[in-house]
Short mmCIF file of N, CA and C in Angstrom, two decimals:
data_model
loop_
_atom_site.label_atom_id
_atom_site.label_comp_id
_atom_site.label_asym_id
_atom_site.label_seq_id
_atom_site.Cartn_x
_atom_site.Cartn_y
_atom_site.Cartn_z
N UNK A 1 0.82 -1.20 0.00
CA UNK A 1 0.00 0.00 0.00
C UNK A 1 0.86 1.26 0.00
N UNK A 2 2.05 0.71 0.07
CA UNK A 2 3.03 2.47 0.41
C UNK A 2 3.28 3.06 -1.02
N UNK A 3 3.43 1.90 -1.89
CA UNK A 3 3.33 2.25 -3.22
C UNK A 3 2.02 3.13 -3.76
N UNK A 4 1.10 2.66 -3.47
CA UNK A 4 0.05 3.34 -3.71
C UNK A 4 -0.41 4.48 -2.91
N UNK A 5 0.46 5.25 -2.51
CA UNK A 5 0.02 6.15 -1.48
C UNK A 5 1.51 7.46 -2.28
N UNK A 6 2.63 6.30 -2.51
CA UNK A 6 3.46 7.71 -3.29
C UNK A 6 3.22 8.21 -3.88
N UNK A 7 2.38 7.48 -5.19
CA UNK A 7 1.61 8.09 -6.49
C UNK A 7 0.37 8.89 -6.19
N UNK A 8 -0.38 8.81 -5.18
CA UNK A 8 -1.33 10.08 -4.57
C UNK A 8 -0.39 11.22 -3.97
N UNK A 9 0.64 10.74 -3.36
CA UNK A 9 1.27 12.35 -2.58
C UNK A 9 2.39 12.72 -2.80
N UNK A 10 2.62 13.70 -2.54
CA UNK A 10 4.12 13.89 -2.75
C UNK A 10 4.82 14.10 -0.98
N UNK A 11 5.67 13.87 -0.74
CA UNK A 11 6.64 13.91 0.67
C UNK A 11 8.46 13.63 -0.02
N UNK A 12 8.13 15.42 0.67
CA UNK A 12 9.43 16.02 0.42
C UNK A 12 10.57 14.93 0.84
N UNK A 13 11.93 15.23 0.81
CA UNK A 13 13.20 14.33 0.82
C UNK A 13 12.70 14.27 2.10
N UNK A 14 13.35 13.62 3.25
CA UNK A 14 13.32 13.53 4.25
C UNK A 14 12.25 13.72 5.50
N UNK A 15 11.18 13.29 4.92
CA UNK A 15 10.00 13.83 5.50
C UNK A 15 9.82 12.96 6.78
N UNK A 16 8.97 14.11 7.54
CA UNK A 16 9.09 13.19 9.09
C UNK A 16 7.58 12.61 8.37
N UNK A 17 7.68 11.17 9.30
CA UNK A 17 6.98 10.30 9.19
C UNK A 17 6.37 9.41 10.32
N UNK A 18 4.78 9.73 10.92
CA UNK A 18 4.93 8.52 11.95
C UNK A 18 4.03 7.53 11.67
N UNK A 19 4.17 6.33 12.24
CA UNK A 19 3.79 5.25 11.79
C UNK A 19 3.21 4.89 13.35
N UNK A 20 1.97 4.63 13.67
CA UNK A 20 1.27 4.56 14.51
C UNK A 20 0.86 3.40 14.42
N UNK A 21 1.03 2.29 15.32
CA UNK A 21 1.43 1.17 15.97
C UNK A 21 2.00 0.21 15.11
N UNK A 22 3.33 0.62 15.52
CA UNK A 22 4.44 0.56 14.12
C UNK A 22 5.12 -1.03 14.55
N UNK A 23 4.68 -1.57 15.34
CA UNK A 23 5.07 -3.20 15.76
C UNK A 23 6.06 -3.34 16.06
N UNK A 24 6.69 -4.38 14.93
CA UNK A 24 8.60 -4.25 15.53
C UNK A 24 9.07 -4.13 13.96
N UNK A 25 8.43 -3.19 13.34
CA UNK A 25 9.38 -2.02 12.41
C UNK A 25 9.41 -2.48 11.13
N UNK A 26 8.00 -3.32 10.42
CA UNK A 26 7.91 -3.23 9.25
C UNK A 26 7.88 -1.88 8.30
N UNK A 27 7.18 -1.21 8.51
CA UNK A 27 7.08 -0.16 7.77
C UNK A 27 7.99 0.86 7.94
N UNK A 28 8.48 1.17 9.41
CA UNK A 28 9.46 2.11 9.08
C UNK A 28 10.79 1.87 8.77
N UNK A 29 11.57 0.41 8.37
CA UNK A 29 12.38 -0.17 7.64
C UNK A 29 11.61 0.46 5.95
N UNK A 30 10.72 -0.01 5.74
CA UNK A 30 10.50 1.16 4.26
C UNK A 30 10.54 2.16 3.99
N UNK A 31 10.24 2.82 5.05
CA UNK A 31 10.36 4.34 4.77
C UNK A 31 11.34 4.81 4.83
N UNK A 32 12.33 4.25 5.84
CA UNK A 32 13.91 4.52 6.13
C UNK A 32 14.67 4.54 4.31
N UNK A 33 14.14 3.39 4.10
CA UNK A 33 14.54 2.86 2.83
C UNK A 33 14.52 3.47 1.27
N UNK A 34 13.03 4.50 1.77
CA UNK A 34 13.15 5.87 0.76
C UNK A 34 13.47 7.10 0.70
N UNK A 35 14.16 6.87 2.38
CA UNK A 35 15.19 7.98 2.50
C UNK A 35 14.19 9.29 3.19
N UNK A 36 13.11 8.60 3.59
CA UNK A 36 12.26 9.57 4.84
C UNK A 36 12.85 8.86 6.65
N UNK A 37 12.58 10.07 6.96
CA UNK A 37 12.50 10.06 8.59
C UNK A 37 11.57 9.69 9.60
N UNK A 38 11.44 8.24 9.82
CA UNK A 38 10.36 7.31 10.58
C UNK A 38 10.22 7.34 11.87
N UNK A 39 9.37 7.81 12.23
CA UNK A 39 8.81 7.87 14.27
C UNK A 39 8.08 6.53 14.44
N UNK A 40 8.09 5.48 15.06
CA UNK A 40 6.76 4.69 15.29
C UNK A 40 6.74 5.03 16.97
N UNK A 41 5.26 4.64 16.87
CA UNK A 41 4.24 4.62 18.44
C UNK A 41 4.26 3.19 18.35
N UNK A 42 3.56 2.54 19.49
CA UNK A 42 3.20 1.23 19.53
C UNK A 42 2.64 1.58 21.71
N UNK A 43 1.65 0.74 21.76
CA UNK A 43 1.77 0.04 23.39
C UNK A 43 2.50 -1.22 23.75
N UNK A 44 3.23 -1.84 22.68
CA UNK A 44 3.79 -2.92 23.46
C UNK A 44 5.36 -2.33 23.80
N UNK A 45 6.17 -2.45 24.89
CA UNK A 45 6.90 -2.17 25.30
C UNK A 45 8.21 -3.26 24.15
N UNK A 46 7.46 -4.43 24.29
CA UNK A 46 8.66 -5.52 23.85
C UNK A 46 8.82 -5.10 22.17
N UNK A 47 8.01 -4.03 21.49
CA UNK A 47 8.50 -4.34 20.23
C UNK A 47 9.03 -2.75 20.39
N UNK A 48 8.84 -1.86 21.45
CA UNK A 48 9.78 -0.78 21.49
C UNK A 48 11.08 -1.00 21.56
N UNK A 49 11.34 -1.96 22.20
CA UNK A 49 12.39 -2.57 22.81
C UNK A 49 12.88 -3.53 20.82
N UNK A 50 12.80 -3.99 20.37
CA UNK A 50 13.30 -4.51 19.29
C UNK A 50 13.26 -3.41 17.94
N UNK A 51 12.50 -2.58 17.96
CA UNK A 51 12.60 -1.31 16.90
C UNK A 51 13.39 -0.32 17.51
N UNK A 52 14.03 -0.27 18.77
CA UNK A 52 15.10 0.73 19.26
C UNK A 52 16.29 -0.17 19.14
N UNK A 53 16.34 -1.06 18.97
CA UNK A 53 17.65 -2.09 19.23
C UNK A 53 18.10 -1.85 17.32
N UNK A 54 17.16 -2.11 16.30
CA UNK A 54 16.95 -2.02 14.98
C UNK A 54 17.74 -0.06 14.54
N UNK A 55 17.53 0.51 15.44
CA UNK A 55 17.96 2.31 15.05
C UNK A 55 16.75 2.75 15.04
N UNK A 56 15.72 2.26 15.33
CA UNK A 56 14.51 3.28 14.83
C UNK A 56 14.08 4.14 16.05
N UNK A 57 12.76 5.55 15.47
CA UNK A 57 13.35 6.45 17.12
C UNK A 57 11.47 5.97 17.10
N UNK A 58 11.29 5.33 18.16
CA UNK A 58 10.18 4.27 18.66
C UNK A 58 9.47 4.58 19.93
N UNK A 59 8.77 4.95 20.22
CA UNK A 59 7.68 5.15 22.11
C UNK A 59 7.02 4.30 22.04
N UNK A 60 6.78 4.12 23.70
CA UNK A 60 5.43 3.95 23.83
C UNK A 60 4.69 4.81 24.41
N UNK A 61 3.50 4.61 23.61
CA UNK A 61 2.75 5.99 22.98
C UNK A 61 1.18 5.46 22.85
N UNK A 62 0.36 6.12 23.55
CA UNK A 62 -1.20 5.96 23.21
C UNK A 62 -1.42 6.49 21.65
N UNK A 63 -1.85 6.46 20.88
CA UNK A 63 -2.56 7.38 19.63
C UNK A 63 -3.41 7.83 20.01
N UNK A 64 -4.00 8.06 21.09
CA UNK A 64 -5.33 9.29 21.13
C UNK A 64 -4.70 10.51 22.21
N UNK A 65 -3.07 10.28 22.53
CA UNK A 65 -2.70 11.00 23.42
C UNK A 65 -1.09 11.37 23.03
N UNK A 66 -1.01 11.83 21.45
CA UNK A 66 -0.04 12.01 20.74
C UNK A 66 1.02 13.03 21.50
N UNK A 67 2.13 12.43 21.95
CA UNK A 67 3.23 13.32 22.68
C UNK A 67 4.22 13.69 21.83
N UNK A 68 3.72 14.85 20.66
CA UNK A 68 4.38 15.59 19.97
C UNK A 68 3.91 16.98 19.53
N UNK A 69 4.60 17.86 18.54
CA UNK A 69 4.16 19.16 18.45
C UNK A 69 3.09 19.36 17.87
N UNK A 70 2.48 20.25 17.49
CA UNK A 70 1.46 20.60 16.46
C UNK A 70 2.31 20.91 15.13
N UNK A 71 1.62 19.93 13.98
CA UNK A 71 2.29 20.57 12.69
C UNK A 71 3.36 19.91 12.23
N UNK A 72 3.74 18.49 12.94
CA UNK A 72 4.85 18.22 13.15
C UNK A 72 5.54 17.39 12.04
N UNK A 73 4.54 16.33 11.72
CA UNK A 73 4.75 15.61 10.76
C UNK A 73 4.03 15.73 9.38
N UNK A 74 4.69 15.00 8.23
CA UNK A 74 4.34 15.60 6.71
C UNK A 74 3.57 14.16 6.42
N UNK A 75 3.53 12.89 7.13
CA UNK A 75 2.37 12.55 7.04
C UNK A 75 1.73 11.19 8.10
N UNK A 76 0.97 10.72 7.95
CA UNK A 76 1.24 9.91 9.35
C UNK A 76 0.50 8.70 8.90
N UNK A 77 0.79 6.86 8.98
CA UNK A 77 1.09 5.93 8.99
C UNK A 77 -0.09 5.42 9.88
N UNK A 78 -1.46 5.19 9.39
CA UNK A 78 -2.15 4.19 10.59
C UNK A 78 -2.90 3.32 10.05
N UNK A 79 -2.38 1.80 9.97
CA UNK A 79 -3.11 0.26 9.63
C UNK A 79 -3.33 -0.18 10.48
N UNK A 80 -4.63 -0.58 10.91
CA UNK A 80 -5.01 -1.06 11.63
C UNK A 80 -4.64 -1.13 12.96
N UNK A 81 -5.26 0.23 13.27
CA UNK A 81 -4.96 0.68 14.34
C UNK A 81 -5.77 1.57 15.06
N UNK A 82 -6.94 2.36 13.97
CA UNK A 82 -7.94 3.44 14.74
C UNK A 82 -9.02 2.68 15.11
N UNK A 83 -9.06 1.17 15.12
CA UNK A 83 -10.35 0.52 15.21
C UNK A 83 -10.39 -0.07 16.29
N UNK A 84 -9.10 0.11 17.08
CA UNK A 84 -8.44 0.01 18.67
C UNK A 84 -8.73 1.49 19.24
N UNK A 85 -9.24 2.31 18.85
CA UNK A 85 -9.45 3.22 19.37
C UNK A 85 -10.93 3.81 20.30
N UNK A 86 -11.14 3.73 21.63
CA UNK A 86 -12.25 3.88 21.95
C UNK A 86 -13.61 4.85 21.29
N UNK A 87 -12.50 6.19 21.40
CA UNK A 87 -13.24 7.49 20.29
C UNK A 87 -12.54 7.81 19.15
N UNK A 88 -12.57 7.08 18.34
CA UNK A 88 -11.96 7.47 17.05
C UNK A 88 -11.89 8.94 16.80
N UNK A 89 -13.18 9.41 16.41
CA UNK A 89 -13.18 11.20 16.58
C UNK A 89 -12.46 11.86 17.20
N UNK A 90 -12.06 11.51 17.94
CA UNK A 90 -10.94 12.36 19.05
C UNK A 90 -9.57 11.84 18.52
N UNK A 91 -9.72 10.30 18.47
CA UNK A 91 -8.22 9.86 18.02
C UNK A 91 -7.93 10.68 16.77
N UNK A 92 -8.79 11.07 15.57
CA UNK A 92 -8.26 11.24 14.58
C UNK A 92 -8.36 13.05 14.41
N UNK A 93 -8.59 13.14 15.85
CA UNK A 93 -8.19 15.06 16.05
C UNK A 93 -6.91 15.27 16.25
N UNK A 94 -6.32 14.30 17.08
CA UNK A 94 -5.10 13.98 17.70
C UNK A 94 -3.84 14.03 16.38
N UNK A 95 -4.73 13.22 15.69
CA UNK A 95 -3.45 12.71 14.35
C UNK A 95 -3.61 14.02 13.35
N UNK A 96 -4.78 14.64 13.18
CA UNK A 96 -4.63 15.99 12.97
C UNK A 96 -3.52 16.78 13.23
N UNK A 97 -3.74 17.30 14.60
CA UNK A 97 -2.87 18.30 15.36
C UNK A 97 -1.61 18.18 14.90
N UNK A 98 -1.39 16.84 14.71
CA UNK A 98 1.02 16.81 14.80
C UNK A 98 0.75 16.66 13.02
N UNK A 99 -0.21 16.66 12.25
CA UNK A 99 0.48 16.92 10.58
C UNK A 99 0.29 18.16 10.21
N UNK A 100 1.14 18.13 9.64
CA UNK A 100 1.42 19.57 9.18
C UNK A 100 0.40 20.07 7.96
N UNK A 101 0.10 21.50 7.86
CA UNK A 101 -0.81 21.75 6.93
C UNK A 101 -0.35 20.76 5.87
N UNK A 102 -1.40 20.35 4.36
CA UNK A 102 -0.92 19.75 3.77
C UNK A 102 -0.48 18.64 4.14
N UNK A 103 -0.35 18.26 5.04
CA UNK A 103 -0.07 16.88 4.94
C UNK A 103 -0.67 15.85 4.83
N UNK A 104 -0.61 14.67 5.02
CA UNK A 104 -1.29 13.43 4.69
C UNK A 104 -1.41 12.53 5.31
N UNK A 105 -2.35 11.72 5.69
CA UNK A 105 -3.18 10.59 6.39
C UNK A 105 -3.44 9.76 5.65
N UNK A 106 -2.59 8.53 6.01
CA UNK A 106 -2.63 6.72 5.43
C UNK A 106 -3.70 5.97 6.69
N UNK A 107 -4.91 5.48 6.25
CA UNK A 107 -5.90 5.64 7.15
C UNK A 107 -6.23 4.04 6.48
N UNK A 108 -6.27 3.08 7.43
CA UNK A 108 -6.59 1.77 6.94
C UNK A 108 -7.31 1.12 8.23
N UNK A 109 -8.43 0.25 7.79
CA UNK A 109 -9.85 -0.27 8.95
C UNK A 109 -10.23 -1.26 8.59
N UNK A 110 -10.89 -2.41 8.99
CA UNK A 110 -11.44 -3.42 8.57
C UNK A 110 -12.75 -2.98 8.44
N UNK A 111 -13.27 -3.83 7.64
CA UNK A 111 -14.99 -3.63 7.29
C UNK A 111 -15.38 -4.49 8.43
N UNK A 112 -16.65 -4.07 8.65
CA UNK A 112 -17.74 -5.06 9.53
C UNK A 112 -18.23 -5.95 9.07
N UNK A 113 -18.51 -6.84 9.41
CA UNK A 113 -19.96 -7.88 8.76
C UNK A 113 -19.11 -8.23 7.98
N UNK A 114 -17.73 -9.20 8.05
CA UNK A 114 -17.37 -9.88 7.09
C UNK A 114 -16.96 -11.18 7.74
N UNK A 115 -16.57 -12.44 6.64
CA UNK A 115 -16.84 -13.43 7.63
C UNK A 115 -15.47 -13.68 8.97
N UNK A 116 -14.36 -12.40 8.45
CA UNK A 116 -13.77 -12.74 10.14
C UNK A 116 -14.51 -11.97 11.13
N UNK A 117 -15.25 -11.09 11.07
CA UNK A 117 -16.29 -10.69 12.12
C UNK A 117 -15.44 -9.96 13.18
N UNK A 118 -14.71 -8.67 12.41
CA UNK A 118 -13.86 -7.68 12.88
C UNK A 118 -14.57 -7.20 14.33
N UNK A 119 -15.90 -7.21 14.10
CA UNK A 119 -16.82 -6.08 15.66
C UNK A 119 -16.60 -7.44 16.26
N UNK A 120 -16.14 -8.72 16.50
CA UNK A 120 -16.60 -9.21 17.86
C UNK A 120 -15.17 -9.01 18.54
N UNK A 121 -14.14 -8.95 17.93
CA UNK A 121 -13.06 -9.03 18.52
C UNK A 121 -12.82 -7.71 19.75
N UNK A 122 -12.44 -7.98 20.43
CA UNK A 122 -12.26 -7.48 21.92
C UNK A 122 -11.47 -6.40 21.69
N UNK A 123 -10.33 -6.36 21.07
CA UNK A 123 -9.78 -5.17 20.67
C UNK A 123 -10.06 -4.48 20.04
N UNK A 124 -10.73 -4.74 19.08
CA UNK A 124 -11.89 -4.00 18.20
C UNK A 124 -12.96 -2.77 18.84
N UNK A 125 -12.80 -1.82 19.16
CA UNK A 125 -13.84 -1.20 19.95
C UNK A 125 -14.79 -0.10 19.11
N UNK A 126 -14.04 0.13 17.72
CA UNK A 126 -14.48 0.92 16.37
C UNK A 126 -14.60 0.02 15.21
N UNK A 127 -15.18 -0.93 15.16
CA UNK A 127 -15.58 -1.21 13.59
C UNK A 127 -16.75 -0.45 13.10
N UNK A 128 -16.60 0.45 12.16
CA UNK A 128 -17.58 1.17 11.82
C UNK A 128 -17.27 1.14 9.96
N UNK A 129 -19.04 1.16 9.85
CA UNK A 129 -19.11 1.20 8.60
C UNK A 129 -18.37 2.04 7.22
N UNK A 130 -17.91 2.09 6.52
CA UNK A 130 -17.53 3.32 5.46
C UNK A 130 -18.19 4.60 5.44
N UNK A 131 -19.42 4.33 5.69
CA UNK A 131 -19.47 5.78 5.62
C UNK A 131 -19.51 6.89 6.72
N UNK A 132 -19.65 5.82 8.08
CA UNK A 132 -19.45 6.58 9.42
C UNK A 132 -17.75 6.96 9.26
N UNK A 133 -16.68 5.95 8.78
CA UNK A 133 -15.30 6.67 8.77
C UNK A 133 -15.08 7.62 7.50
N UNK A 134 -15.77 7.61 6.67
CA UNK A 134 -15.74 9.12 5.97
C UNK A 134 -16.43 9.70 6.50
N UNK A 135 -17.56 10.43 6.80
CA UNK A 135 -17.83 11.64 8.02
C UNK A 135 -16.94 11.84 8.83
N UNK A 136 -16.55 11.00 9.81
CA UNK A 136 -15.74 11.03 10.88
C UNK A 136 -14.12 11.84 10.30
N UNK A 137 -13.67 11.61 9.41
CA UNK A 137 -12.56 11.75 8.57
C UNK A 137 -12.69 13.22 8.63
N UNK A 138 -14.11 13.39 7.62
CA UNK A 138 -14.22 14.93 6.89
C UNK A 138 -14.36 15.99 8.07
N UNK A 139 -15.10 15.47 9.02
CA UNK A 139 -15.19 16.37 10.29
C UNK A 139 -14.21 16.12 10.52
N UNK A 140 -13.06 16.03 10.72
CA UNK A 140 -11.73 16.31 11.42
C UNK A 140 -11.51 17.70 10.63
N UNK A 141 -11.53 17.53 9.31
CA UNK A 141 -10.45 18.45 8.51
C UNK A 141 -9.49 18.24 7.32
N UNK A 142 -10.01 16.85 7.04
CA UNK A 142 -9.15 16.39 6.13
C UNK A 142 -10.35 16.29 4.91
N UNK A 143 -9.41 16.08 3.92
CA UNK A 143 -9.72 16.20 2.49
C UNK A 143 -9.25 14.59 1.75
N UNK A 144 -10.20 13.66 1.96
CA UNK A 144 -10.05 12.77 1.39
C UNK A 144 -10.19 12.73 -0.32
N UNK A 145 -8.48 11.98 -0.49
CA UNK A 145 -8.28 11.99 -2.33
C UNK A 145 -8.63 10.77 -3.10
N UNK A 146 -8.57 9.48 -1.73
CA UNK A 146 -8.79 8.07 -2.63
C UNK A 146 -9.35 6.91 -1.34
N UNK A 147 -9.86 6.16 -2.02
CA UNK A 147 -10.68 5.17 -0.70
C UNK A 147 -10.80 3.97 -1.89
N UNK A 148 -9.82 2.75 -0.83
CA UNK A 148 -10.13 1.82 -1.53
C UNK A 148 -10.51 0.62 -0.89
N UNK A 149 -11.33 -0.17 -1.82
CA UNK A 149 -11.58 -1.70 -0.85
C UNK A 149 -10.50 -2.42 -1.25
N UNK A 150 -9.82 -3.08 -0.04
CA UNK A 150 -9.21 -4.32 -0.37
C UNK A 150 -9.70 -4.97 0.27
N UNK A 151 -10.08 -6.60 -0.57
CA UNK A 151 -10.59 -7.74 -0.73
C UNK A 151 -9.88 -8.85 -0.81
N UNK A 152 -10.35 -9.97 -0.18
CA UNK A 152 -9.19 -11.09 -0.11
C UNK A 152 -10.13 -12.32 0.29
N UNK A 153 -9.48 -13.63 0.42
CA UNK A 153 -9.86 -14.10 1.33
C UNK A 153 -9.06 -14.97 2.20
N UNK A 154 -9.49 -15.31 3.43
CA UNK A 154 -9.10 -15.96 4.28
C UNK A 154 -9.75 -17.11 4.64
N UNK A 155 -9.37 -18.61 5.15
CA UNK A 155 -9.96 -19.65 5.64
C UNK A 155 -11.02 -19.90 5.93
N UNK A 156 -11.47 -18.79 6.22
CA UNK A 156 -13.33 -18.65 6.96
C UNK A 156 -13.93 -18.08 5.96
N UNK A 157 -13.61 -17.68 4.76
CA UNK A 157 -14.30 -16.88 3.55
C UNK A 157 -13.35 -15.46 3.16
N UNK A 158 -14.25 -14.81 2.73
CA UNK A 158 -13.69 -13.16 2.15
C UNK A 158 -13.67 -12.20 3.15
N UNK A 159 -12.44 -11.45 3.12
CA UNK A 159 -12.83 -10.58 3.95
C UNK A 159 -12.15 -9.23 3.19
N UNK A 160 -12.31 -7.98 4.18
CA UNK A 160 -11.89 -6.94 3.41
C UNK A 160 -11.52 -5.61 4.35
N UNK A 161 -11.29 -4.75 3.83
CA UNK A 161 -10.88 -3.66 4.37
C UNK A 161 -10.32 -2.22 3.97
N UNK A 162 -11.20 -1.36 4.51
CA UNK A 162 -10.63 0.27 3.74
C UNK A 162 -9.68 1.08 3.72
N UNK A 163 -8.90 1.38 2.54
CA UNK A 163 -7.94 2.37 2.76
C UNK A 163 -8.04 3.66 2.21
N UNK A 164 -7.63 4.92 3.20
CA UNK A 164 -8.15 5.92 2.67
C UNK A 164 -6.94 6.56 2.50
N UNK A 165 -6.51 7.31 1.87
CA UNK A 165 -5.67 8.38 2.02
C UNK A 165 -6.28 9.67 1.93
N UNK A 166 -5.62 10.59 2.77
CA UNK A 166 -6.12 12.26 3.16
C UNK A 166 -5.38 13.68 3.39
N UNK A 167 -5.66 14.37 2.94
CA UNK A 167 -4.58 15.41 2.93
C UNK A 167 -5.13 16.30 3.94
N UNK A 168 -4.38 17.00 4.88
CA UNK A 168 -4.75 18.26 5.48
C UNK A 168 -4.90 19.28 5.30
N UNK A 169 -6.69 19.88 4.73
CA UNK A 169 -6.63 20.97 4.23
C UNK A 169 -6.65 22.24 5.30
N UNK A 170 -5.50 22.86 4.95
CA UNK A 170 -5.16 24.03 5.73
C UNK A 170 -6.65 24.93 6.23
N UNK A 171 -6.80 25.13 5.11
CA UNK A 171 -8.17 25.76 5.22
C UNK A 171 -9.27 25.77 5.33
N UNK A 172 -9.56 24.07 6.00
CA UNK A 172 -10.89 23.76 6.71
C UNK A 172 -9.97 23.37 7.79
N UNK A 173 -9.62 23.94 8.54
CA UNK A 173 -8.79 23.34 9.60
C UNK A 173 -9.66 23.53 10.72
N UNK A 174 -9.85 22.06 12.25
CA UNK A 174 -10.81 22.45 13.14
C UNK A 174 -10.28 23.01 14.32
N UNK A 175 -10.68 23.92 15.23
CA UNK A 175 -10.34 24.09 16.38
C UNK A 175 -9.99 23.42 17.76
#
């Protein structure tokens, strides 16, 4: 998907980048790799502990309680990860605040009602439909450019899941 997210945006040489619950450092080994500047969050301590051992600059870090500046980053990194979020709306005010005007939101969710049955899972506390996470999106402030289904299947049948990408328009910006 990172491929498909260069050809929607542009991010300058060295762009800060965070990757929000960044595990033990798939993605920001790619980004390193295109010669951007990778932050990951995560709550597990043990994969802070193996993405700091790796060079990467790694916290542990809530996402609805972002401990960085306003404006900060040029774009920000979240798979499956806002659907762990109690109030999404708030979480995705949060991920607002630290991108910088213009910048951009990699925004990826499982669908509901598919046969892995994303809402029963316990960690799951946001499975919400497509069009509740576009509202939710647009009321932040962002300017969604592309939304896609990916489709697959798995052992138990098909399943699927949305990816959005979003830019921060300066000028619907919320308070």
């Amino acid at each position: 998907m990172f491929d498909v997210c260069l050809k929607e945006i542009f991010l300058p040489p060295a762009a800060k980048i965070l990757d929000i619950g960044c595990g033990q450092g798939v993605a920001l080994e790619i980004f390193k790799k295109h010669g951007f500047s990778p932050t990951g969050i995560t709550l597990n301590s043990e994969d802070v502990a193996i993405c700091q051992q790796k060079g990467y600059q790694v916290y542990e870090m809530d996402q609805s309680f972002l401990e960085f500046e306003d404006n900060y980053f040029d774009f920000v990194w979240c798979r499956h990860c806002l659907e762990h979020s109690i109030f999404p709306y708030f979480t995705l005010q949060e991920i607002y605040r630290v991108i910088k005007p213009e910048g951009y939101l990699y925004l990826e969710v499982p669908a509901p009602d598919t046969s892995c049955q994303h809402q029963t899972n316990k960690n799951h506390y946001s499975v919400l439909g497509k069009t509740m996470w576009l509202d939710l999106i647009r009321r932040t402030g962002f300017e969604i450019l592309q939304v896609l289904d990916i489709k697959f299947n798995v052992p138990v049948g098909p399943d699927m899941y949305w990816a959005m990408i979003q830019r921060k328009n300066s000028s619907t910006m919320t308070s």
